[in-house]
CSV table of C-alpha atoms in Angstrom, one decimal:
chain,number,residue,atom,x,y,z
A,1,UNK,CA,10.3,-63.7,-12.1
A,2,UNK,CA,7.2,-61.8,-12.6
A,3,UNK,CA,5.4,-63.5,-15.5
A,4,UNK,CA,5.0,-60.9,-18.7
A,5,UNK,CA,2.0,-59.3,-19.2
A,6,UNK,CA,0.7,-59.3,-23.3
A,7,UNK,CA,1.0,-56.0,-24.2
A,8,UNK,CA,-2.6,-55.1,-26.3
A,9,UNK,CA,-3.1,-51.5,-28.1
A,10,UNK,CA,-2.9,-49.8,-25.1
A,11,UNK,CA,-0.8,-49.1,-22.0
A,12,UNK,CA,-2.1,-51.1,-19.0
A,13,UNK,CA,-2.4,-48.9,-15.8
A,14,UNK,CA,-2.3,-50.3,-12.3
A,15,UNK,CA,-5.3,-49.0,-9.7
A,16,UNK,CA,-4.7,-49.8,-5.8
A,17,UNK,CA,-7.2,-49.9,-3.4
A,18,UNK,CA,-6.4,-51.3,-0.2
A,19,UNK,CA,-4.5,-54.4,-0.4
A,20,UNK,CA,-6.2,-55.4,-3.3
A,21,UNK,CA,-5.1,-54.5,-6.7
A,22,UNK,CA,-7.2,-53.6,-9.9
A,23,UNK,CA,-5.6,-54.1,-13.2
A,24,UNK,CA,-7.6,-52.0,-15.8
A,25,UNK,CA,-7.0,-51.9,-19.4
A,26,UNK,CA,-7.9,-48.4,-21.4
A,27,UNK,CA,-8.8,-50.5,-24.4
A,28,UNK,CA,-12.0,-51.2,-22.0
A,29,UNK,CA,-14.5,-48.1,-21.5
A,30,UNK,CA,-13.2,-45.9,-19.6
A,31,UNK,CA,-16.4,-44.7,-18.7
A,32,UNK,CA,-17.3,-48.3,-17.2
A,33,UNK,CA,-14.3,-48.1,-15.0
A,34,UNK,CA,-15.2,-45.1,-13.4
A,35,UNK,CA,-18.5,-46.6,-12.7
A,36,UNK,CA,-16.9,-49.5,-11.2
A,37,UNK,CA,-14.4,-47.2,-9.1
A,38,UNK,CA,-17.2,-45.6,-8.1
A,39,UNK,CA,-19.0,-48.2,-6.3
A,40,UNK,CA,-16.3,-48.9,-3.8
A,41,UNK,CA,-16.3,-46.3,-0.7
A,42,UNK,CA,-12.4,-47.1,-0.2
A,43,UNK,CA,-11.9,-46.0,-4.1
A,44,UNK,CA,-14.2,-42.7,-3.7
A,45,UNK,CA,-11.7,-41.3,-1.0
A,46,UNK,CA,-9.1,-41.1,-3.8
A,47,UNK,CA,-10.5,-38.9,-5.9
A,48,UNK,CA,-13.0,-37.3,-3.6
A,49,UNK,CA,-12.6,-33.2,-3.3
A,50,UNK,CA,-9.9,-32.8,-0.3
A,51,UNK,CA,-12.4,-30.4,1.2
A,52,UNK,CA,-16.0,-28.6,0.8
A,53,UNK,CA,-14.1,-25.5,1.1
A,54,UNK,CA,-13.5,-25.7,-3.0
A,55,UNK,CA,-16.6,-24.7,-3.2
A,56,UNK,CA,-16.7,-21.3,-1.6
A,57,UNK,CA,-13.0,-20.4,-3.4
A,58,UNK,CA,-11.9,-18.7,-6.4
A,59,UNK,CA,-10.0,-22.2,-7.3
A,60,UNK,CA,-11.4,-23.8,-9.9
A,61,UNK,CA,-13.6,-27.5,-8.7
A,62,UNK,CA,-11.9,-30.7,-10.1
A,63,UNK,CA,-13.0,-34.0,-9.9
A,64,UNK,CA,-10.3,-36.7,-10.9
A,65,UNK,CA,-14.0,-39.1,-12.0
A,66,UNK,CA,-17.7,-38.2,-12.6
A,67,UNK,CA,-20.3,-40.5,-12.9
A,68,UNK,CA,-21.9,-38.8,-15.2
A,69,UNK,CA,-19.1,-38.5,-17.8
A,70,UNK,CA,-15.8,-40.0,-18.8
A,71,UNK,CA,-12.2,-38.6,-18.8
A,72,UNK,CA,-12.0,-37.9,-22.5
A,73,UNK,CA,-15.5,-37.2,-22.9
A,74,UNK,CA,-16.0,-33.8,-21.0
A,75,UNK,CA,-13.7,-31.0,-19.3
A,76,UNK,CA,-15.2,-29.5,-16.4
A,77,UNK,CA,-13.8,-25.9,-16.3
A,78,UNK,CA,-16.7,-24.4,-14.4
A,79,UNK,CA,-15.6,-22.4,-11.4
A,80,UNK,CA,-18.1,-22.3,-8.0
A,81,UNK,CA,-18.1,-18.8,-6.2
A,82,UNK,CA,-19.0,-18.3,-2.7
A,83,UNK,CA,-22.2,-15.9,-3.0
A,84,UNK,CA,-22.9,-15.5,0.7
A,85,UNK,CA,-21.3,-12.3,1.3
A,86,UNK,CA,-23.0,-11.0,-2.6
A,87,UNK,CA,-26.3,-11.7,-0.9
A,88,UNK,CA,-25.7,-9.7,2.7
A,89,UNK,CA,-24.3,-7.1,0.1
A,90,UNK,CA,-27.4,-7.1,-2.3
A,91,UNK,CA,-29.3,-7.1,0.8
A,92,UNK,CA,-27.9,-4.1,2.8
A,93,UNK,CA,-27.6,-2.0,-0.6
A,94,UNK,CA,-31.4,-2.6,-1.0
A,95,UNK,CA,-32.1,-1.0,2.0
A,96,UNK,CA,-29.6,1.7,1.6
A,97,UNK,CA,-30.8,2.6,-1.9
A,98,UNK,CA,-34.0,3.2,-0.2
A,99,UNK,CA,-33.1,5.7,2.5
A,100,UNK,CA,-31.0,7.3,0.1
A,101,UNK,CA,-33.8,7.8,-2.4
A,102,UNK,CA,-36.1,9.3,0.5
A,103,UNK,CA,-33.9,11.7,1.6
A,104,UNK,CA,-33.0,12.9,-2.3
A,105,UNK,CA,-34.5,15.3,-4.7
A,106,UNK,CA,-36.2,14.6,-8.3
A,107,UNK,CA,-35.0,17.6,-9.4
A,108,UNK,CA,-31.1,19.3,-9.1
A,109,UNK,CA,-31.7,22.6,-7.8
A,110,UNK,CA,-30.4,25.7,-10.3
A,111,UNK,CA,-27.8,28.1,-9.7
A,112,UNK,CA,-28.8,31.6,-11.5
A,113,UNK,CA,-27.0,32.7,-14.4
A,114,UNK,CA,-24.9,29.9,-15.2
A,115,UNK,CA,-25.4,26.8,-17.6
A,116,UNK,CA,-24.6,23.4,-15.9
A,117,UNK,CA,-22.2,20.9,-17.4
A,118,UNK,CA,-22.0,17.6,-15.3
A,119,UNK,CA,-19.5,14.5,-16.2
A,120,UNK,CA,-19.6,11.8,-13.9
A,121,UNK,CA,-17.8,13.8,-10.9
A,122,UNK,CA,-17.1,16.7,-12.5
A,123,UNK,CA,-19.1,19.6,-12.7
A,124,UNK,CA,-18.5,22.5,-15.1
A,125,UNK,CA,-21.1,25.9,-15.2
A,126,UNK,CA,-20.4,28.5,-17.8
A,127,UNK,CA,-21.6,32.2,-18.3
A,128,UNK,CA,-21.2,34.5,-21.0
A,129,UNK,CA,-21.4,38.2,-20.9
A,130,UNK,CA,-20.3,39.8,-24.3
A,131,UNK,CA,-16.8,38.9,-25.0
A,132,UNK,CA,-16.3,37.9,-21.4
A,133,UNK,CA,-16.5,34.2,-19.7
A,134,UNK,CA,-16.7,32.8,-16.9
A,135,UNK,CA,-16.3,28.9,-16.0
A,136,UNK,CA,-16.2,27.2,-12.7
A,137,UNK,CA,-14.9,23.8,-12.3
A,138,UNK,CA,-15.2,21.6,-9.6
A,139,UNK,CA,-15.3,17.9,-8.7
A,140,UNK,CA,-18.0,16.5,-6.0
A,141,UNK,CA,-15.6,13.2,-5.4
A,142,UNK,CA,-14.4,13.1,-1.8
A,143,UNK,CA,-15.9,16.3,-0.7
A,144,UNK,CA,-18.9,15.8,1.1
A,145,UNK,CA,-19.0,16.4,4.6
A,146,UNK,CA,-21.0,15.8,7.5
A,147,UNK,CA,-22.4,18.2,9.9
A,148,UNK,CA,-23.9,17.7,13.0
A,149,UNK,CA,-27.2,20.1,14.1
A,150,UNK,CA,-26.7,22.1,17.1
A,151,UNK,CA,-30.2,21.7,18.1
A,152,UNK,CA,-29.9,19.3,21.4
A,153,UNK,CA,-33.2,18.0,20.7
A,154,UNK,CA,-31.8,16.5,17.3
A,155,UNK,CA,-29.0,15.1,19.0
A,156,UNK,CA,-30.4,11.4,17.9
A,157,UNK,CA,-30.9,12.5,14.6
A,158,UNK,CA,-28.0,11.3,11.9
A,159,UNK,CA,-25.7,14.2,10.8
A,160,UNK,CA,-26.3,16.2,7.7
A,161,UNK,CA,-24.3,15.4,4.5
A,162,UNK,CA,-23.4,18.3,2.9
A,163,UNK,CA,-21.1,19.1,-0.4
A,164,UNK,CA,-18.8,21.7,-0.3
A,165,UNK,CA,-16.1,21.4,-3.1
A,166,UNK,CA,-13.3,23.3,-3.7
A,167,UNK,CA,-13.3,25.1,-6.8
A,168,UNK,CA,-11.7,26.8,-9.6
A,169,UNK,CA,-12.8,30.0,-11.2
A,170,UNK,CA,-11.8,31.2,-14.8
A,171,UNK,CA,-12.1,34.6,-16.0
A,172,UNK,CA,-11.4,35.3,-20.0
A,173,UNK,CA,-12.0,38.0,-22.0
A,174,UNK,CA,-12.0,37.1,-25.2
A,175,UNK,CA,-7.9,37.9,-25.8
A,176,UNK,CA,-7.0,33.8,-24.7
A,177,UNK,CA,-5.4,35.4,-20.9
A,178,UNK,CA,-7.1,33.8,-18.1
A,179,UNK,CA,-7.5,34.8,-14.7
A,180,UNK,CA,-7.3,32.1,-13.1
A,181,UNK,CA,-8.7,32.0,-9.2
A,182,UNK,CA,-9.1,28.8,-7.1
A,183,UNK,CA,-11.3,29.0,-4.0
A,184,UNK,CA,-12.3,27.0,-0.8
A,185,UNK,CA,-14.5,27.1,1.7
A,186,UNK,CA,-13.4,28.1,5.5
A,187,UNK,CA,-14.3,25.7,8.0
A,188,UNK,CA,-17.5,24.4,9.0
A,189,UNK,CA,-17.2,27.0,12.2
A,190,UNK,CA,-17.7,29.8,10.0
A,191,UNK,CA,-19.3,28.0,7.0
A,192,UNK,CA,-23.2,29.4,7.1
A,193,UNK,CA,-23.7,31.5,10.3
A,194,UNK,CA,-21.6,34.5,10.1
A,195,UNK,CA,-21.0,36.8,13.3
A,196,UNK,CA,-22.8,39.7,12.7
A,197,UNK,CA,-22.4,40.7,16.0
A,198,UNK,CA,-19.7,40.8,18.4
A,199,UNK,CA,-20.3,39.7,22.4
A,200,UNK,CA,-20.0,43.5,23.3
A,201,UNK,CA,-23.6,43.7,21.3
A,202,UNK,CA,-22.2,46.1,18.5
A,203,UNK,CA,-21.7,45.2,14.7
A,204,UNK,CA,-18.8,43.4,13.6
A,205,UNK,CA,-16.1,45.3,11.4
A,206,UNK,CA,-16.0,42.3,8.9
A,207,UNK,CA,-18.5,39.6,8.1
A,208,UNK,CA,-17.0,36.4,7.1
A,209,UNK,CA,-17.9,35.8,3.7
A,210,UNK,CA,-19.2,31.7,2.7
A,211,UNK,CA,-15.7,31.1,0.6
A,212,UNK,CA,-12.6,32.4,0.3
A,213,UNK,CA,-9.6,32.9,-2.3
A,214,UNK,CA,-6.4,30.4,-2.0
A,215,UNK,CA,-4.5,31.3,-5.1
A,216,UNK,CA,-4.3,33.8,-8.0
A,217,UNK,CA,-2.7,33.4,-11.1
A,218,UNK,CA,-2.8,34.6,-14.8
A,219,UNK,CA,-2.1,32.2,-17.6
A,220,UNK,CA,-2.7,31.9,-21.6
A,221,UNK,CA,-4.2,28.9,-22.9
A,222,UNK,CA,-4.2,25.9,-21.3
A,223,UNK,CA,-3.0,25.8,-17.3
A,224,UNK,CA,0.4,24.3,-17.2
A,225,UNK,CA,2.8,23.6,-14.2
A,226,UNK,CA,4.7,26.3,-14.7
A,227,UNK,CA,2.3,28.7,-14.4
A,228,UNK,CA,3.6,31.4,-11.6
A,229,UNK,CA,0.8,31.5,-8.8
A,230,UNK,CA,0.6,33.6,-5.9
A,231,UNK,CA,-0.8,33.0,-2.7
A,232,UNK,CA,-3.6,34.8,-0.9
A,233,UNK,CA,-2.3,34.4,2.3
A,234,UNK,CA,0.9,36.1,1.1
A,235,UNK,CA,-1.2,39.0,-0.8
A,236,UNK,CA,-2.1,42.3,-0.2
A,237,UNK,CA,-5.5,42.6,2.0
A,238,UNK,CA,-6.6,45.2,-0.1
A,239,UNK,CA,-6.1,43.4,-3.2
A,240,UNK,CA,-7.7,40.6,-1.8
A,241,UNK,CA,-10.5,42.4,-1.3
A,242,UNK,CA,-10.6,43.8,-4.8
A,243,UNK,CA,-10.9,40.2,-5.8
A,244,UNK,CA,-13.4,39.6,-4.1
A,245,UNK,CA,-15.4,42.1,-5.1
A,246,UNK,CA,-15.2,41.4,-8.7
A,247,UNK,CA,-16.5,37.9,-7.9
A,248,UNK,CA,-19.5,39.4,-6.0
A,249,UNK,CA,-20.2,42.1,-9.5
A,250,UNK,CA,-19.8,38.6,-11.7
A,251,UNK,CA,-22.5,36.9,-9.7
A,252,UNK,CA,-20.2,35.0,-7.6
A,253,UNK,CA,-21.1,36.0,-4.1
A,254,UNK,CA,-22.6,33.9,-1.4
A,255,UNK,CA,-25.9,33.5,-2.8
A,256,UNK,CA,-23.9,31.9,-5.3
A,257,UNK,CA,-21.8,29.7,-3.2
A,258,UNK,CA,-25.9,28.9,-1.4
A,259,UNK,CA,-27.0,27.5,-4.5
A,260,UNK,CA,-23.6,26.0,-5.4
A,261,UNK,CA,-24.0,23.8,-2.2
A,262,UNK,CA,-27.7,22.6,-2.8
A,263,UNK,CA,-26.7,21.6,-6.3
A,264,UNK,CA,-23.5,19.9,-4.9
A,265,UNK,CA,-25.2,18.3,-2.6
A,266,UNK,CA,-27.9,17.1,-4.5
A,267,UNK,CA,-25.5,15.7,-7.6
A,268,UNK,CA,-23.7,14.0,-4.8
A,269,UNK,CA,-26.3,12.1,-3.7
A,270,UNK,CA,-27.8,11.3,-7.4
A,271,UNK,CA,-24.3,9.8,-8.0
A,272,UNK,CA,-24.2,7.7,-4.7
A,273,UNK,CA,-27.3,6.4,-5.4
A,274,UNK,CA,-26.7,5.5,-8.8
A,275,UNK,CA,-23.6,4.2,-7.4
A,276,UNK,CA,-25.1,2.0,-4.6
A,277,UNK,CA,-27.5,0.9,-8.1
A,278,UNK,CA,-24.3,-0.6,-9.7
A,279,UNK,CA,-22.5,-2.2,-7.2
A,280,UNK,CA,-25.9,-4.2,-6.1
A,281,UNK,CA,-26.6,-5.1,-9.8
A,282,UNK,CA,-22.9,-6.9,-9.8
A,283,UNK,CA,-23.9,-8.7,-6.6
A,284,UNK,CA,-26.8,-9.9,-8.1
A,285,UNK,CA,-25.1,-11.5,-11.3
């Protein structure tokens, strides 16, 4: 019969290393028997990290002993982040940031006769004639493309970014109706270099304009769901027309959509730039 052990102030715990078998008492410093569990390389392996990998993982590093410190004494909570790929990241950004910058303007271009309005993505220009309004809205996210140069001797050269939103138009006068018109652009084919001529060497009957109209509607207050919209490839050509030309005799005619562009394309790559700025500051941390 195994002979009884005195039981003193505090539970008796049993360590095994190996055959042999270390009877430890927590009245005794705890921080002593970690020191002398330390010393033995077959007592390390037990509470050794089960891999190096814990150190490049979100999991938080535990170590059942430390040297340094006892059980009760500290907590170690800290968690170890792998910041390999944050470096390559900071790294390529830092060159990025610097191409982008080079190829940027200081100053947005303007776009005559209307007050510009920019939030984050958004981008809002106003004009006011008497009792009359106009507002364009439009949104630069996701609406940048990129267009190669026809020039075969740029063929090596990267492809021009360019912005081209659609957007929508806003027409009150004063009475809370709006005439509301959203536009687009036509594709990059006829974006820019109209056919002024056809291959029989005479003028064209129509010259594409830079934008066209995709819906119409008319609408008090605030736009809501409901609002009845009509097409413009189910409407009348010669009301689409009409439309068009009050556009051009409001200032909204291809010189327009010219400037509209440049600014686009300029905001566009302010924010990218600013974004590129952001996301290498939170590699850095």
């Amino acid at each position: 019969m195994a002979k009884a052990l005195k039981v003193f102030t505090s539970t008796s715990k049993l360590f095994a290393s190996g055959g042999q078998k270390i009877l430890g008492l927590q009245k005794h410093s705890k921080c002593l028997l970690s020191n002398y569990v330390a010393k033995s390389n077959n007592e390390l392996s037990l509470f050794s990290l089960t891999s190096s990998r814990a150190l490049s993982t979100l999991s938080p590093s535990r170590s059942l002993l430390d040297t340094h410190s006892c059980f009760t004494c500290t907590k170690r909570s800290t968690a170890l982040y792998s910041t390999e790929v944050d470096k390559e990241i900071s790294k390529f950004l830092e060159k990025e940031i610097d191409y982008e910058k080079k190829r940027s303007t200081e100053n947005l271009p303007k776009i005559s006769g209307f007050e510009i309005q920019t939030d984050g993505g958004d981008v809002t220009l106003t004009k006011v004639s008497g009792k009359e309004k106009i507002t364009v809205k439009l949104s630069v996210n996701g609406s940048v493309d990129s267009i190669m140069s026809d020039n075969p001797t740029d063929k090596d050269e990267p492809p021009q970014m360019i912005c081209r939103p659609p957007f929508d138009i806003e027409i009150t006068k004063g009475d809370g109706k709006v005439l509301a018109i959203q536009c687009g652009f036509p594709g990059h084919d006829n974006f820019d270099e109209p056919e002024e001529y056809n291959k029989g060497g005479q003028e064209a009957e129509q010259i594409d304009d830079q934008f066209e109209i995709h819906d119409v509607a008319i609408h008090e207050g605030e736009w809501k769901d409901t609002t009845f919209t009509v097409s413009a490839s189910t409407m009348d050509a010669e009301l689409f027309d009409l439309l068009m030309d009050m556009l051009d005799e409001r200032g909204i005619n291809d010189e327009f959509i010219t400037q509209l562009v440049d600014f686009c394309t300029a905001y566009e790559n302010s924010q990218y730039i600013g974004f590129l700025q952001k996301l290498k500051a939170f590699a850095d941390k």
